[in-house]
Short mmCIF file of C-alpha atoms in Angstrom, two decimals:
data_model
loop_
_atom_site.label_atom_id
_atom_site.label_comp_id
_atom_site.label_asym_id
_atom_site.label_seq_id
_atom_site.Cartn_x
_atom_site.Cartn_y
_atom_site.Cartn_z
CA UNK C 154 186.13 -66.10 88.98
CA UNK C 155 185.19 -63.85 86.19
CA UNK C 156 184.40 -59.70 87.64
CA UNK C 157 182.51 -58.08 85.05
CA UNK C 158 182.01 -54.26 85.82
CA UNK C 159 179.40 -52.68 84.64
CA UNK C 160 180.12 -49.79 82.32
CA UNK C 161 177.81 -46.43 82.39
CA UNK C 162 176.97 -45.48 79.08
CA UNK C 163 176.99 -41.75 78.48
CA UNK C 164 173.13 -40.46 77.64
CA UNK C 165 172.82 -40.10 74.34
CA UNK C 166 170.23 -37.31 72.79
CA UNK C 167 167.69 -37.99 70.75
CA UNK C 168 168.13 -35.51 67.85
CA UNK C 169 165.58 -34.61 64.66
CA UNK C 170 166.97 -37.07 61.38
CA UNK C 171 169.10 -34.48 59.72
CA UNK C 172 168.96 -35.23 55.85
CA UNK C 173 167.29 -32.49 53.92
CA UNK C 174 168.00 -29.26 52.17
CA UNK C 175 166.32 -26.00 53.35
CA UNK C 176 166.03 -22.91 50.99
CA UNK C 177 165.41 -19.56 52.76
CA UNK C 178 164.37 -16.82 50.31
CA UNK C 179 165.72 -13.41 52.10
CA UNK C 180 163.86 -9.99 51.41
CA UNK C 181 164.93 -6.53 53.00
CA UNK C 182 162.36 -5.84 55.10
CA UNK C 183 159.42 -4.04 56.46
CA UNK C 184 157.39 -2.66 59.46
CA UNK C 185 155.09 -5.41 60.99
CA UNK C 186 152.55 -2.34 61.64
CA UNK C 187 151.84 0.46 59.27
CA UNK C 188 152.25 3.24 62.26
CA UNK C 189 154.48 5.00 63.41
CA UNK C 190 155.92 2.65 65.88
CA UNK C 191 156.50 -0.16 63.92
CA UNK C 192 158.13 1.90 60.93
CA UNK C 193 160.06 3.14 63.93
CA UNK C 194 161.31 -0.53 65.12
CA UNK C 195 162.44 -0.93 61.73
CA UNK C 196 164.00 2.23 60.79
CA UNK C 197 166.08 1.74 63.87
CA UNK C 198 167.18 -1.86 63.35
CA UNK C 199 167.73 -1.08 59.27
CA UNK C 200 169.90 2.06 59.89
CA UNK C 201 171.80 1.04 62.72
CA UNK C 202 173.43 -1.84 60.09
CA UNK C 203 177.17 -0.99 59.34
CA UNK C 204 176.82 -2.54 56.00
CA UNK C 205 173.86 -0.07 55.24
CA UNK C 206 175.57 3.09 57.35
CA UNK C 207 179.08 2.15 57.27
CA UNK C 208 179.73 5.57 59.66
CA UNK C 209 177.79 4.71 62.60
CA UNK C 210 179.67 7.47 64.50
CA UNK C 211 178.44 9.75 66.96
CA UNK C 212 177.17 12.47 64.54
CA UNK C 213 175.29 9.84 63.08
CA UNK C 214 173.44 8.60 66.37
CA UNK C 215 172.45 12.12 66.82
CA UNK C 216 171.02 12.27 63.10
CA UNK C 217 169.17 8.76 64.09
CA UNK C 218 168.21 8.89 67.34
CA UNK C 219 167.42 12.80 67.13
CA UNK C 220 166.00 13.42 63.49
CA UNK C 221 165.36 10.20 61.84
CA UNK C 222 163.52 8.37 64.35
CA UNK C 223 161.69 11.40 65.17
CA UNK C 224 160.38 12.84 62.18
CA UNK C 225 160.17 10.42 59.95
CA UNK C 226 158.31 7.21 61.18
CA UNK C 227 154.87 9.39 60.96
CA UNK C 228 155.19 10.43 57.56
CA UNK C 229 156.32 7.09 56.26
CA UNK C 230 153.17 5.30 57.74
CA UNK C 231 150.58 7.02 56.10
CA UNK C 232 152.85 6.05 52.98
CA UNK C 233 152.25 2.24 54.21
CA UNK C 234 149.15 2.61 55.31
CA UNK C 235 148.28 3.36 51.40
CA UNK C 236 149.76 0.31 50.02
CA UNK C 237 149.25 -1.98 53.46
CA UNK C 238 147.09 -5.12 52.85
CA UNK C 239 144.67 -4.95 55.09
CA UNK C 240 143.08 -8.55 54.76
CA UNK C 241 146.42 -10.09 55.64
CA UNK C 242 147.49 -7.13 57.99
CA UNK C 243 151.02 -6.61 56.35
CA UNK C 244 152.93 -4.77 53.56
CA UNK C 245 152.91 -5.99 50.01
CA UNK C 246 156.72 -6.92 50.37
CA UNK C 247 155.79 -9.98 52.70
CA UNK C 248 152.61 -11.21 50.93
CA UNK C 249 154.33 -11.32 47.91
CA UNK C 250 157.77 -12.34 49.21
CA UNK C 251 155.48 -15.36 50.51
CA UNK C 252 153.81 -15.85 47.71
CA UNK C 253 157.28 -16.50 45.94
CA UNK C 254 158.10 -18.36 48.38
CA UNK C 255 154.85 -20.72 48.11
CA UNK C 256 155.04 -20.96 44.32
CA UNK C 257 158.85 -22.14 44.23
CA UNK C 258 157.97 -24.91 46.73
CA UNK C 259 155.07 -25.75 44.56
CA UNK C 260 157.71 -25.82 41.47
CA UNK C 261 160.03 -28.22 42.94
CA UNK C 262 157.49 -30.29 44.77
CA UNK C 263 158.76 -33.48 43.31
CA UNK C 264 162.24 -32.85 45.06
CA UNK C 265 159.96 -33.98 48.50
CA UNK C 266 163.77 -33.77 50.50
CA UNK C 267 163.55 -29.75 49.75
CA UNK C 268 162.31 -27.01 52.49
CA UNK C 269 161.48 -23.69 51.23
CA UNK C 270 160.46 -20.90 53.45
CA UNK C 271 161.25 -16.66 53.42
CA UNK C 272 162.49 -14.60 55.78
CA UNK C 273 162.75 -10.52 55.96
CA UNK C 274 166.91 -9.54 56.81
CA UNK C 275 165.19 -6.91 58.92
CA UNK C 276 161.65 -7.02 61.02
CA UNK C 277 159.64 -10.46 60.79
CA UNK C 278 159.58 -13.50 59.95
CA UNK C 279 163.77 -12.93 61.17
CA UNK C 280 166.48 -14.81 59.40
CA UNK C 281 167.14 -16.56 63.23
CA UNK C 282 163.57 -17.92 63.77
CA UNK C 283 163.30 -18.93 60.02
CA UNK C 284 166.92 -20.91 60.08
CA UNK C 285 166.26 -22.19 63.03
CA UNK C 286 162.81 -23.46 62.37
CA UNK C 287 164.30 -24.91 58.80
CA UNK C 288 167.30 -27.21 61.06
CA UNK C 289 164.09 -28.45 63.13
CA UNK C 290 162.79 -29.81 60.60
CA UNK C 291 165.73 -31.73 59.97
CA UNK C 292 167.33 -29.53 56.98
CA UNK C 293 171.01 -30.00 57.81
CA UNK C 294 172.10 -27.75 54.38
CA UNK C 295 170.73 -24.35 53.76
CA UNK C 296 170.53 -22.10 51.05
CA UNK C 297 170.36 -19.10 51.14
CA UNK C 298 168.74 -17.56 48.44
CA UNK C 299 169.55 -13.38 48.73
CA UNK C 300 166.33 -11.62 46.74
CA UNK C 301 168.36 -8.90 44.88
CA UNK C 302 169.48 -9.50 41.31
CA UNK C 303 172.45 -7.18 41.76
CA UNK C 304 175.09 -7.53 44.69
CA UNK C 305 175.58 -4.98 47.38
CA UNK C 306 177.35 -4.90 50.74
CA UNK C 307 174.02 -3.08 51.65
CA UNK C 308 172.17 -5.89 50.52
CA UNK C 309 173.27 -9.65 49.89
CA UNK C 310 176.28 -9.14 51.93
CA UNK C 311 174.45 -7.70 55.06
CA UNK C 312 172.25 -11.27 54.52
CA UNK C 313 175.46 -13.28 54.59
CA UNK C 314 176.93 -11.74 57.97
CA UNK C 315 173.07 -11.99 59.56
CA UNK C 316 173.19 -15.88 58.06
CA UNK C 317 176.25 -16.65 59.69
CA UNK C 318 175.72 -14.60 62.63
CA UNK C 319 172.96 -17.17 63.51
CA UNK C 320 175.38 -20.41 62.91
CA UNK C 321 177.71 -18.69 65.48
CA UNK C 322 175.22 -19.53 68.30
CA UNK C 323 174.80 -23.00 67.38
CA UNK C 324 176.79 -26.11 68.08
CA UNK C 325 175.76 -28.29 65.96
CA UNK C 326 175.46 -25.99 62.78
CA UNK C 327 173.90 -27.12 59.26
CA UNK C 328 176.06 -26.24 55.90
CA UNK C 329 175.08 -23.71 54.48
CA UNK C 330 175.71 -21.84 50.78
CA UNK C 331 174.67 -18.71 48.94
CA UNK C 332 173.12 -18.42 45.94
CA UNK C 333 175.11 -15.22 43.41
CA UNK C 334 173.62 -12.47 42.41
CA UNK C 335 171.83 -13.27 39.06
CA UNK C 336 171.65 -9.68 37.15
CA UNK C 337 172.62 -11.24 34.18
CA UNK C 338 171.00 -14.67 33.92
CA UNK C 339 168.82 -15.40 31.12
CA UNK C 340 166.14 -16.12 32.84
CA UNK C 341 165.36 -13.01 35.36
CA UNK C 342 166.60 -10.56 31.98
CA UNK C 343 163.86 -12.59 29.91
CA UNK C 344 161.27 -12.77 32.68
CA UNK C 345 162.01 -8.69 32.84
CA UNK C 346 161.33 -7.74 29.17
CA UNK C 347 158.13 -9.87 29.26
CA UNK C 348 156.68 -7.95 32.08
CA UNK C 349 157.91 -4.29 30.38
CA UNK C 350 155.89 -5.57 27.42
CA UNK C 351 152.96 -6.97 28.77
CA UNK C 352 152.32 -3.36 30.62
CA UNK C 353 153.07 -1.85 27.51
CA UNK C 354 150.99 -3.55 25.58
CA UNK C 355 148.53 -3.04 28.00
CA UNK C 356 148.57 0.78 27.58
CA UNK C 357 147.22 3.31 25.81
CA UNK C 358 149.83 5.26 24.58
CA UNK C 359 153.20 4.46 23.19
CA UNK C 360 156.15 5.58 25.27
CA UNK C 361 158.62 7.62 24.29
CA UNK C 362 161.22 6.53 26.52
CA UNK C 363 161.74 3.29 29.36
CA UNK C 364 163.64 4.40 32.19
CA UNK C 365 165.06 1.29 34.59
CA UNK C 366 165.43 3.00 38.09
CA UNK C 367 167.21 1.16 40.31
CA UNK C 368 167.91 1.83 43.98
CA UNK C 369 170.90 3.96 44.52
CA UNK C 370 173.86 4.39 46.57
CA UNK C 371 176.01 6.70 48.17
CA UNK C 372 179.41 7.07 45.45
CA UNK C 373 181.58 6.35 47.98
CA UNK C 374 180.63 2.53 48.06
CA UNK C 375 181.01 2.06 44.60
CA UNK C 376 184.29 3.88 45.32
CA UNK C 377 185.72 1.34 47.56
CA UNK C 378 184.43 -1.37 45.38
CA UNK C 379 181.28 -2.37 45.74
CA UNK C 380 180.47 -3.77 42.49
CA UNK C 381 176.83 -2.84 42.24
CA UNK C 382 176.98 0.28 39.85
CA UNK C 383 178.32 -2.29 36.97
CA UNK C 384 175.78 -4.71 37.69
CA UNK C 385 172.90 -2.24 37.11
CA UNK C 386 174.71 -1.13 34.23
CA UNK C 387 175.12 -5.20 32.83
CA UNK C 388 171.41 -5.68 34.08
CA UNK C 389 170.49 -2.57 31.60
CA UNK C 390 172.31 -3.61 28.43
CA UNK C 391 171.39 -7.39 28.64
CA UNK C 392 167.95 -5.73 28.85
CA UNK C 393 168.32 -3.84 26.01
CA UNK C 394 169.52 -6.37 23.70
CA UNK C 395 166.58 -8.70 24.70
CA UNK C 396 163.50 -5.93 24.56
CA UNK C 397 165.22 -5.41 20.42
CA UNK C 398 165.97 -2.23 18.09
CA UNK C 399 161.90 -2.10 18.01
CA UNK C 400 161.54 -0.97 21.83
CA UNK C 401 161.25 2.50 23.62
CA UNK C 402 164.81 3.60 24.04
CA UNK C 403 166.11 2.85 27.82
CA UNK C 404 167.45 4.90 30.00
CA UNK C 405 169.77 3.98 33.53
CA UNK C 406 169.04 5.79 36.41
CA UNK C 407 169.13 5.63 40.00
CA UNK C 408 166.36 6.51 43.29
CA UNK C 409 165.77 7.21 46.99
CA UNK C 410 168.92 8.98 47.53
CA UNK C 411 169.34 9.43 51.41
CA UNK C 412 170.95 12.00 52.94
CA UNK C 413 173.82 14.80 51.84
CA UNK C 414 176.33 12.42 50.68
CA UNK C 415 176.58 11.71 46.74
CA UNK C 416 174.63 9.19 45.19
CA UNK C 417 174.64 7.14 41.71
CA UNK C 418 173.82 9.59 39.02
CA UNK C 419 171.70 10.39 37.12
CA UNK C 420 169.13 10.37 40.12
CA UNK C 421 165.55 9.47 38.65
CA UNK C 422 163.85 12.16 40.13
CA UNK C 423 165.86 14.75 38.61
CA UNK C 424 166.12 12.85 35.12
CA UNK C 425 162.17 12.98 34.91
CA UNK C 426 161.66 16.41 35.37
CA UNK C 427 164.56 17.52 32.83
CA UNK C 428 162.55 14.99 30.50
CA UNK C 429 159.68 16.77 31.34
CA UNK C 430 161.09 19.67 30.37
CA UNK C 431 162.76 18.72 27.39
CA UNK C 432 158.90 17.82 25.94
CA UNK C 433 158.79 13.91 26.40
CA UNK C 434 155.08 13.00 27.68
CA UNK C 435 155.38 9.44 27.10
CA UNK C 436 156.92 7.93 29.73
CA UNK C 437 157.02 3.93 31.32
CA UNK C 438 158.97 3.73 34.55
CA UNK C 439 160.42 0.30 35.54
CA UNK C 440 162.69 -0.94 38.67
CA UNK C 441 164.31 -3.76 37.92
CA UNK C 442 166.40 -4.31 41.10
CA UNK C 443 163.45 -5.59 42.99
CA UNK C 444 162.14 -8.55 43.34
CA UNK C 445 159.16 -7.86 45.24
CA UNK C 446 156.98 -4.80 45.40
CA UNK C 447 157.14 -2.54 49.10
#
């Protein structure tokens, strides 16, 4: 006689199809309220990154905790609160970080396998939620698309260590890749001069001078290798040799130093008011290390 014994077959989940390709478009950041609490929320979570404050010693807790978070949130939300959209109830850096966002998914609409969405490295919509809502929807490859045209630890590597801080807490993790920083490519330099001379075209006077202020740094950074000084530098000349010998003469320098430590130099402040000095009146201002206006 023939036994047959019936075999228990393990349960077996029933798991989203994974076979598409998610592109997350990461900004910095921004307060989700233009007071002084939310600019508070994110001052705290932005400064308290090593990759943005590599000495997060106690001297510097004091500073943040004690003087920073203190002082500072007030006076930076009336700053907000004169640039804050009110329709949509958010900063400029998320409508048009979305809007980005919306017109590259419109762009490769054909490609009907591709998810593009945005997220904010610090404050709302997070990189977590944002990844995690892309592998819902079945994307089992991610790219991350880092919005600054020149490399920083402070910047597109600080994306990379949030990115892969949110695969740690997954089991079943999609692939995911990095897009380079693109501060020379043809396209963003080109895409650059048109915008300088469509404004100053737009003007009515003819500037003496362009002067491409980029975010600074503290020196040490740059010091220990962070390659973003020669970036800005490469981002400058390729700029240069596409505006032509017919352009405003162009001039490097670097903002919103932070603190007593040494920054990039020249600092832009400083630079206009020697200008100013000096007799130039014609003056056109440009940042080219950001994507998005905050």
């Amino acid at each position: 006689m023939t036994v047959v014994i019936p075999i228990e077959r393990p349960a077996v989940s029933v798991a989203t199809p994974m076979d598409r390709v998610g592109v997350l478009l990461v900004n910095l950041g921004t307060p989700d309220t233009a007071d002084a609490r939310g600019v508070r929320v994110y001052l705290r979570e932005f400064l308290s990154d090593r990759r943005v404050i590599e000495d997060q010693g106690l001297i510097w807790k004091l500073v943040l905790n004690g003087i920073i978070l203190t002082t500072r949130p007030q006076r930076k939300a009336k700053d907000y609160l004169k640039i804050w959209n009110t329709e949509l109830n958010e900063s400029p850096l998320k409508t048009i970080t979305r809007a980005q966002s919306d017109k590259l998914a419109l762009a490769i609409a054909d490609h009907s396998h591709v998810t593009v969405d945005w997220a904010m490295r610090y404050g709302n919509p997070s990189m977590k939620s944002r990844i995690e809502a892309l592998k819902a929807q079945g994307c089992d490859r991610i790219l991350i698309v880092p919005l600054y045209p020149q490399y920083s630890a402070a910047t597109s590597a600080t994306v990379c260590d949030e990115a892969f801080k949110v695969l740690g807490s997954m089991r079943a993790q999609p692939t995911l890749r990095v897009t380079p920083p693109y501060f020379d490519e043809p396209d963003y330099i080109n895409a650059l001069a048109v915008s300088i001379e469509t404004h100053i075209a737009s003007l009515s006077f003819v500037p003496e001078l362009i002067v491409a202020s980029f975010h600074g740094m503290p020196q040490k950074y740059i010091d220990k290798g962070d390659p973003y000084q020669t970036q800005c530098i490469a981002t400058t000349e390729a700029l240069r040799r596409r505006l032509g010998p017919n352009a405003p003469r162009l001039m490097l320098t670097f903002q919103s130093r932070f603190g007593f430590d040494q920054w990039l130099k020249p600092y832009t402040d400083k630079t206009i008011e020697r200008l100013a000095k000096d007799g130039l009146k014609r003056l056109v201002v440009v940042m080219p290390g950001f994507s998005a206006d905050c």
